[in-house]
mmCIF file of C-alpha atoms in Angstrom:
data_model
loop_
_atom_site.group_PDB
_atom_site.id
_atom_site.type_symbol
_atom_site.label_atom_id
_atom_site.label_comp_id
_atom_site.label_asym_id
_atom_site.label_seq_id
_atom_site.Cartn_x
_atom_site.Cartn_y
_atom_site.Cartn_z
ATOM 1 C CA UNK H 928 48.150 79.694 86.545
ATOM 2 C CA UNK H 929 50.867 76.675 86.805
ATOM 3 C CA UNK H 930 48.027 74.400 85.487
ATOM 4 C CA UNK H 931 47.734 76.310 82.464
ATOM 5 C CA UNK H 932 51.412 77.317 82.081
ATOM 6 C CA UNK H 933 51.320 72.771 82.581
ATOM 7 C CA UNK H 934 49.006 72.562 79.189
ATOM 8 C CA UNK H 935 50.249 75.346 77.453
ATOM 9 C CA UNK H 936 54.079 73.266 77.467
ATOM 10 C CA UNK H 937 52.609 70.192 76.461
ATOM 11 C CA UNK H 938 50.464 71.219 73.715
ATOM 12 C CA UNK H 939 54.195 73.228 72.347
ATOM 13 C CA UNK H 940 56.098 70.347 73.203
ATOM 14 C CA UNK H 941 53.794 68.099 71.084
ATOM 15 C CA UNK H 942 53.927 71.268 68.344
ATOM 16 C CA UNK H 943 58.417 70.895 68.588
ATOM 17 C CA UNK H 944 57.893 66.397 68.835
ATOM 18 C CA UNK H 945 60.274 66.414 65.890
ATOM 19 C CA UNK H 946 63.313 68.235 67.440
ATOM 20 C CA UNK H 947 62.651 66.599 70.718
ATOM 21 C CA UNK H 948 62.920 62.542 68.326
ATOM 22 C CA UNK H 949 65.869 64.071 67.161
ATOM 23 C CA UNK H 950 67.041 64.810 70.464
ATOM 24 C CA UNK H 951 66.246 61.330 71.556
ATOM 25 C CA UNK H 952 67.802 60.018 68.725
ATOM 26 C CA UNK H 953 71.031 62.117 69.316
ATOM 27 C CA UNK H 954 71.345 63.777 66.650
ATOM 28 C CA UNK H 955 70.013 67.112 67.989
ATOM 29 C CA UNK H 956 73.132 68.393 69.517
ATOM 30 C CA UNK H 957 75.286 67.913 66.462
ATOM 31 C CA UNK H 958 72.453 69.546 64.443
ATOM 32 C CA UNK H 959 72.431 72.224 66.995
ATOM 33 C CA UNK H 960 76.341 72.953 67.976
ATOM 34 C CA UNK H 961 76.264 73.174 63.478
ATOM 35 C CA UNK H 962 73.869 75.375 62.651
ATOM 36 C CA UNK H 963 73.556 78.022 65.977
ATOM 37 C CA UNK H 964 77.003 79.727 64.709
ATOM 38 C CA UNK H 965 74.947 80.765 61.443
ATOM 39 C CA UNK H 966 72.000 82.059 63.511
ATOM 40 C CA UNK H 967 74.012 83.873 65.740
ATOM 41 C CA UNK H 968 75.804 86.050 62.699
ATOM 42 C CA UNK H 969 72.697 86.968 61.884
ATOM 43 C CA UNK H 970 71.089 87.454 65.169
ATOM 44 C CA UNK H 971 74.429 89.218 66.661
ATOM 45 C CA UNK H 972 74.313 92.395 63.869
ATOM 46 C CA UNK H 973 70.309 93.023 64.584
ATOM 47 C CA UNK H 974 70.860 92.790 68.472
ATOM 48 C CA UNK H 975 74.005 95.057 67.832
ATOM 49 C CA UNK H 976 71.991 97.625 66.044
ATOM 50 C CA UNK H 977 69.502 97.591 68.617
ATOM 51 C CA UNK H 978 71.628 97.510 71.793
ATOM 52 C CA UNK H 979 74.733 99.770 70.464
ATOM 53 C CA UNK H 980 74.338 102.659 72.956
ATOM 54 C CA UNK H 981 74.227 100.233 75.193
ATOM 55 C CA UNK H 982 76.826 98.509 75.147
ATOM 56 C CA UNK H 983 78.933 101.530 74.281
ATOM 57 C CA UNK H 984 77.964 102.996 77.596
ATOM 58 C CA UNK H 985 79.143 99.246 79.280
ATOM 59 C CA UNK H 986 82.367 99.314 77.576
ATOM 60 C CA UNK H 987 82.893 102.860 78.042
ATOM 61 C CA UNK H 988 85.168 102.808 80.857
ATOM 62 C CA UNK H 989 87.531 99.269 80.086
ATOM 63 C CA UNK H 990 90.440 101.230 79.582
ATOM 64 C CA UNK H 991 90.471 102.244 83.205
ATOM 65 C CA UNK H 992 91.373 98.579 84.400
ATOM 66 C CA UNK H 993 94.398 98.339 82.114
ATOM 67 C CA UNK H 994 97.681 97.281 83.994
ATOM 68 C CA UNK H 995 100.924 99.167 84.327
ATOM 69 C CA UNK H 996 101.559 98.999 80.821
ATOM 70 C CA UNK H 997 98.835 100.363 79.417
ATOM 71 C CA UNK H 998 97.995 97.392 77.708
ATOM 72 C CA UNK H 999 94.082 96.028 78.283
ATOM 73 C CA UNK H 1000 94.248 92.241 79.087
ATOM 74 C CA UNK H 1001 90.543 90.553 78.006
ATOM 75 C CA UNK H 1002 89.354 87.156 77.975
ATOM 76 C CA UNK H 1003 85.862 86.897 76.267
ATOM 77 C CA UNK H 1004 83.745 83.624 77.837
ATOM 78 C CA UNK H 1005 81.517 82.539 75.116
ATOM 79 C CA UNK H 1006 82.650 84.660 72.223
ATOM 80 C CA UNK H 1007 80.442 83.301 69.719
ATOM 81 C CA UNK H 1008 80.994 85.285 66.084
ATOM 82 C CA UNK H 1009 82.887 88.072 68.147
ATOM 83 C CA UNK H 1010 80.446 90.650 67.834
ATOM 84 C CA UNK H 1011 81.518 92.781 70.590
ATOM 85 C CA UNK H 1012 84.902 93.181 68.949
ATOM 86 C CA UNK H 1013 84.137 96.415 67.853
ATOM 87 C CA UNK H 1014 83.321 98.084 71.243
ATOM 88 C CA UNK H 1015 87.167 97.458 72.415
ATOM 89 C CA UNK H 1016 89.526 100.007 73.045
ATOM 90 C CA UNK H 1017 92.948 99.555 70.354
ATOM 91 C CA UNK H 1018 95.460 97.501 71.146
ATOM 92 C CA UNK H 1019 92.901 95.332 73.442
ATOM 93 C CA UNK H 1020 94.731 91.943 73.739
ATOM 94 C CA UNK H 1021 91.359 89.675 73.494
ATOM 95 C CA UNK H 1022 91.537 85.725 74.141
ATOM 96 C CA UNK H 1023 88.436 84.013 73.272
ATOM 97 C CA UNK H 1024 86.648 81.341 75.046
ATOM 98 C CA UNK H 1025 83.601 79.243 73.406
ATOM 99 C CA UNK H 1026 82.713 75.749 74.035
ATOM 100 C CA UNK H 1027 81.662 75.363 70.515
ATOM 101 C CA UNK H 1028 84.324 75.028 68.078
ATOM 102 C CA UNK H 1029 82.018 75.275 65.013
ATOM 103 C CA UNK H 1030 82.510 79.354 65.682
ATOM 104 C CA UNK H 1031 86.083 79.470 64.994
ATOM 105 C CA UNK H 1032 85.288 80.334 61.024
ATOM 106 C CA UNK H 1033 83.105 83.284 62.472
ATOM 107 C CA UNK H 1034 85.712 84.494 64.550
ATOM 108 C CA UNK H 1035 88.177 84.717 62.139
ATOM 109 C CA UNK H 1036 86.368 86.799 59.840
ATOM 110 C CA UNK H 1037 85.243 89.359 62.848
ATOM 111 C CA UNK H 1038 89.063 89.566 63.636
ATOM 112 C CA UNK H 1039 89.798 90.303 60.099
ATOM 113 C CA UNK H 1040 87.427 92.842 60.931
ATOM 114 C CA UNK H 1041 88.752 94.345 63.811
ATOM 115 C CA UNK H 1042 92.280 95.234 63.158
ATOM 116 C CA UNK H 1043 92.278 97.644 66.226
ATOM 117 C CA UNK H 1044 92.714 94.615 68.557
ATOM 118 C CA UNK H 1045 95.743 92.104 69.018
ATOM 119 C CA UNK H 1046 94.010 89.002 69.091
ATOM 120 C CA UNK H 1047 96.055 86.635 71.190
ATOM 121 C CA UNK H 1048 94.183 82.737 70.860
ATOM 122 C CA UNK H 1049 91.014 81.370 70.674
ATOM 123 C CA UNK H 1050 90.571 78.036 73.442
ATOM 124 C CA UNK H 1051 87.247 75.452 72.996
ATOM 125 C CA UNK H 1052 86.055 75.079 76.574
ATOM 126 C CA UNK H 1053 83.249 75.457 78.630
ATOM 127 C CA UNK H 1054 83.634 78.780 81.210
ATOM 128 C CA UNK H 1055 83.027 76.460 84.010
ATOM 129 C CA UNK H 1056 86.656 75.263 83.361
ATOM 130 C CA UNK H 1057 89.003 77.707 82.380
ATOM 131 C CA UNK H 1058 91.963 75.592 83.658
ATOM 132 C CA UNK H 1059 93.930 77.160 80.534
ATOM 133 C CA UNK H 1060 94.343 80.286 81.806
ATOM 134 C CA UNK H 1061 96.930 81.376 84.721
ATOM 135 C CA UNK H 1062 95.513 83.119 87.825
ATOM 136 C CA UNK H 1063 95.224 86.412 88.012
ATOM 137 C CA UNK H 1064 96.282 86.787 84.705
ATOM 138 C CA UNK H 1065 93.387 89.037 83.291
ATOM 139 C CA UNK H 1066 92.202 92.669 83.615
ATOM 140 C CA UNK H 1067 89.029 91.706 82.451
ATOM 141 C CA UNK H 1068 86.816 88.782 81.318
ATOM 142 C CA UNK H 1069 83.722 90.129 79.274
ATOM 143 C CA UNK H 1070 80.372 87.428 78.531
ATOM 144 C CA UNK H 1071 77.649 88.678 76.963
ATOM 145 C CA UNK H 1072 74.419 86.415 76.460
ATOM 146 C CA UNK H 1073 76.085 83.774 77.748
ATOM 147 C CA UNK H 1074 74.865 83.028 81.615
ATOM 148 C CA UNK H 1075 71.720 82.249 80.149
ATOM 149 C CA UNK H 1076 73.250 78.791 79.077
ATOM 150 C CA UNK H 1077 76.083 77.961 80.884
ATOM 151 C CA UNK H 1078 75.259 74.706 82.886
ATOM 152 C CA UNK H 1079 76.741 75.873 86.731
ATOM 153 C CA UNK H 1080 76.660 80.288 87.412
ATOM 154 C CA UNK H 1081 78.425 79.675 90.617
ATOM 155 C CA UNK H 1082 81.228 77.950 88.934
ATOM 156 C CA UNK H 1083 81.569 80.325 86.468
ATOM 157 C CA UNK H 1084 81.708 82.948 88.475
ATOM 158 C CA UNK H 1085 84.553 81.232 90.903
ATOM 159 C CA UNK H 1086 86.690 80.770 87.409
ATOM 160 C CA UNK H 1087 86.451 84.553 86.751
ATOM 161 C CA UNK H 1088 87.494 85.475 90.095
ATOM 162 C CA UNK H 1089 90.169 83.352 89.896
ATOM 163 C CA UNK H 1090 91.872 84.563 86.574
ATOM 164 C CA UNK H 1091 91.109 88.098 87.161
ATOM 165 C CA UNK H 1092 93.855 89.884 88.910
ATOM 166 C CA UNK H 1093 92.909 91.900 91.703
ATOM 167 C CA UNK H 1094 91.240 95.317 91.027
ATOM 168 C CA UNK H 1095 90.294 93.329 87.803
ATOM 169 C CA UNK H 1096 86.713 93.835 86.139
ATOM 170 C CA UNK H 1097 84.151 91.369 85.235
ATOM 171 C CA UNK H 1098 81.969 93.258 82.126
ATOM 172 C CA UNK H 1099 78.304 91.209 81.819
ATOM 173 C CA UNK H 1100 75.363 92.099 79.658
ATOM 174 C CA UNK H 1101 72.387 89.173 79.933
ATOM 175 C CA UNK H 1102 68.954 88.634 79.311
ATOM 176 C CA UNK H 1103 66.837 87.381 82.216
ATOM 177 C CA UNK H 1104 63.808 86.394 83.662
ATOM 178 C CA UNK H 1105 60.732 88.941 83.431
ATOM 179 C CA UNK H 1106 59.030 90.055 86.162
ATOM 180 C CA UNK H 1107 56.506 87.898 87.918
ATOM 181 C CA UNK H 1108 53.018 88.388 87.199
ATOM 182 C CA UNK H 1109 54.101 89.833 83.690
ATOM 183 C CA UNK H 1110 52.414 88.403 80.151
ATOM 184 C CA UNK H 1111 56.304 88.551 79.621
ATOM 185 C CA UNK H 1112 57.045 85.946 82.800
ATOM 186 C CA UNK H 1113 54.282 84.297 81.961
ATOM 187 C CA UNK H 1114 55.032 83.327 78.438
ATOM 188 C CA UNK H 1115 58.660 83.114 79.180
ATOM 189 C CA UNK H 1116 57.453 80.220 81.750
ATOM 190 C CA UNK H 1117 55.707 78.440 78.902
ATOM 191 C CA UNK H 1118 58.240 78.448 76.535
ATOM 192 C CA UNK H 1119 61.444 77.699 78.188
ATOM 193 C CA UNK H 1120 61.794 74.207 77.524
ATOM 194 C CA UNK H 1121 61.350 74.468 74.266
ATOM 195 C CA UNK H 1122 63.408 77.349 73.793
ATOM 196 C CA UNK H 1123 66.241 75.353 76.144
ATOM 197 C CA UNK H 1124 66.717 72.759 73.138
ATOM 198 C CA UNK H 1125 66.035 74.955 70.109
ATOM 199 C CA UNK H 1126 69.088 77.200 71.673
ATOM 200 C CA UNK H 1127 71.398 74.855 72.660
ATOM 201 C CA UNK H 1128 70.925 75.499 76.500
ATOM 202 C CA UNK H 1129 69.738 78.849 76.773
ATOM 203 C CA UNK H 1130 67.180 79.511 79.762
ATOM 204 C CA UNK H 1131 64.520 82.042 79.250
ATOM 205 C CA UNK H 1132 63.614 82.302 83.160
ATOM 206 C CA UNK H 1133 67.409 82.836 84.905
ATOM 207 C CA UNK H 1134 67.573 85.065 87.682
ATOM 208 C CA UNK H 1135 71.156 85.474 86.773
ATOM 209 C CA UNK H 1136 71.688 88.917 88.771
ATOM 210 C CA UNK H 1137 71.049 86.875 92.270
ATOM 211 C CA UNK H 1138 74.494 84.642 91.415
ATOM 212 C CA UNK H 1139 76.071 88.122 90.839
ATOM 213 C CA UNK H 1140 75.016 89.317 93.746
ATOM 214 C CA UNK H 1141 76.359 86.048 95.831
ATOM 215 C CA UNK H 1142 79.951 86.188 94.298
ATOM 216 C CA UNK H 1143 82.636 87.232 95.556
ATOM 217 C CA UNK H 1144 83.385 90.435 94.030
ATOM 218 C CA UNK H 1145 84.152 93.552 95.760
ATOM 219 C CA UNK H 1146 82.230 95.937 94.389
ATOM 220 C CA UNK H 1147 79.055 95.222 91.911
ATOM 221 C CA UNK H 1148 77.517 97.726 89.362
ATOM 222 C CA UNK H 1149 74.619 96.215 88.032
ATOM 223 C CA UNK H 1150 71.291 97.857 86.273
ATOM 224 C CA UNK H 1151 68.388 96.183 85.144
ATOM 225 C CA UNK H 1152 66.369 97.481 81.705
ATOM 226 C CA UNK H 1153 63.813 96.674 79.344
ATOM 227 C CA UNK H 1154 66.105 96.408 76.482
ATOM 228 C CA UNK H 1155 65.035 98.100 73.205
ATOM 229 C CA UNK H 1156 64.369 94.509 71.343
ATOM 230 C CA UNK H 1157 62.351 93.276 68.688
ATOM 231 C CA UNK H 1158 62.248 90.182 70.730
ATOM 232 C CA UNK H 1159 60.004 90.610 73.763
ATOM 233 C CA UNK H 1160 60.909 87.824 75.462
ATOM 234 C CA UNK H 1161 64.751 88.428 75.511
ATOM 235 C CA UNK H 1162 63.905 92.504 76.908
ATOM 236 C CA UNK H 1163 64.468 92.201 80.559
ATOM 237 C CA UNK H 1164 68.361 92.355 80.590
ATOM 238 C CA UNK H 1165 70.668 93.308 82.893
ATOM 239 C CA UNK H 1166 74.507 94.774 82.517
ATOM 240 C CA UNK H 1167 76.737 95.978 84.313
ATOM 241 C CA UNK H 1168 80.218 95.463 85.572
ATOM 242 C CA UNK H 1169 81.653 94.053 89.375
ATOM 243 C CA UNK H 1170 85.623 94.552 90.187
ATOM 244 C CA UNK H 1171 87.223 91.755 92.099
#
């Protein structure tokens, strides 16, 4: 099996040679970090559509963790084009977090869009480093699709401990590795590296629940599903929520 997963990467690898020169040449990034905001609009309103009960049943409950106020502090790590906007409660004050500044002109227009929430800033940095926002300053942090491709889980993780204030909630909804001995696994295994550069980091194999499992949370709520996608290789998700 690894011998053939072995010469099923290299003959794709020779198939992609042109982004990879690119890559060497280092232009691939700036080509990437450019044009992934515009594939993501698209992308974002057909996973949307296909995920909306979903996420409506993750989001359900985010009022719950507001503080005395009754106002619902969120910081979103990796907001891309904002498309979760619309599954906030009103008067949600959302920051946004996205190491790729080319989404900014997205964001606007899904703000524009979502009048129901007071959107407080939008910071470019990587959630590995969220040095810009106080402790325990949050009542949630939402990512979405986003563990897939951040470069350290752990760290991550550590960061959203540390801004959430205690009895916070961390809201998560991620694709994942398939199971093994699955055609799913199997081509997932194959196609990862590619996939890693065409996406600008994303990883098609994570195990992403296990780093959930090792933080420090207090309690975890986490399900695993075969998400209703057109794209097999993106089904096996999991979501859930853990409270610090």
């Amino acid at each position: 099996m690894a011998l053939t997963i072995f010469i099923l990467r290299l003959a794709v690898c020779i198939l992609a040679f042109p982004m990879y020169l690119l890559d060497f040449l280092g232009l691939w990034n700036w080509i990437c970090k450019k044009s992934l905001p515009y594939f993501l609009a698209r992308f974002t309103v057909m996973y949307n559509e296909q995920m909306a009960s979903k996420k409506q049943e993750l989001f359900s409950n985010l009022q719950e963790f507001a503080g005395p106020s009754g106002k619902l502090s969120l910081l979103e790590l990796g907001c891309g084009t904002g498309p979760n906007f619309k599954f906030y409660p009103p008067g949600c004050q959302v920051t946004c977090i996205d190491p790729n500044p080319n989404f900014e002109k997205f964001l606007i227009k899904s703000i524009a869009e979502n009048r129901h929430l007071q959107f407080e800033r939008f910071l470019v940095a990587a959630g590995e480093d969220l040095h810009q926002v106080a402790d325990d300053s949050m009542d949630v942090v939402v990512c979405t699709l986003v563990l897939c491709s951040v470069k350290n889980q752990e760290r991550i993780l550590q960061e959203v401990c540390r801004v959430l204030r205690p009895g916070g909630a961390f809201y998560f909804m991620e694709h994942v590795a398939a199971k093994p001995s699955t055609w799913n696994y199997f081509w997932q295994q194959v196609l990862n590296p590619v996939w890693y550069l065409l996406f600008d980091g994303c990883n098609l194999t994570r195990e992403s629940w296990k780093a959930l499992e090792w933080a420090r949370f207090s309690k975890l709520k986490l399900q695993h599903l075969q998400a209703p996608l057109s794209w097999e290789l993106l089904r096996p998700h999991i979501y859930g929520y853990a409270v610090k």
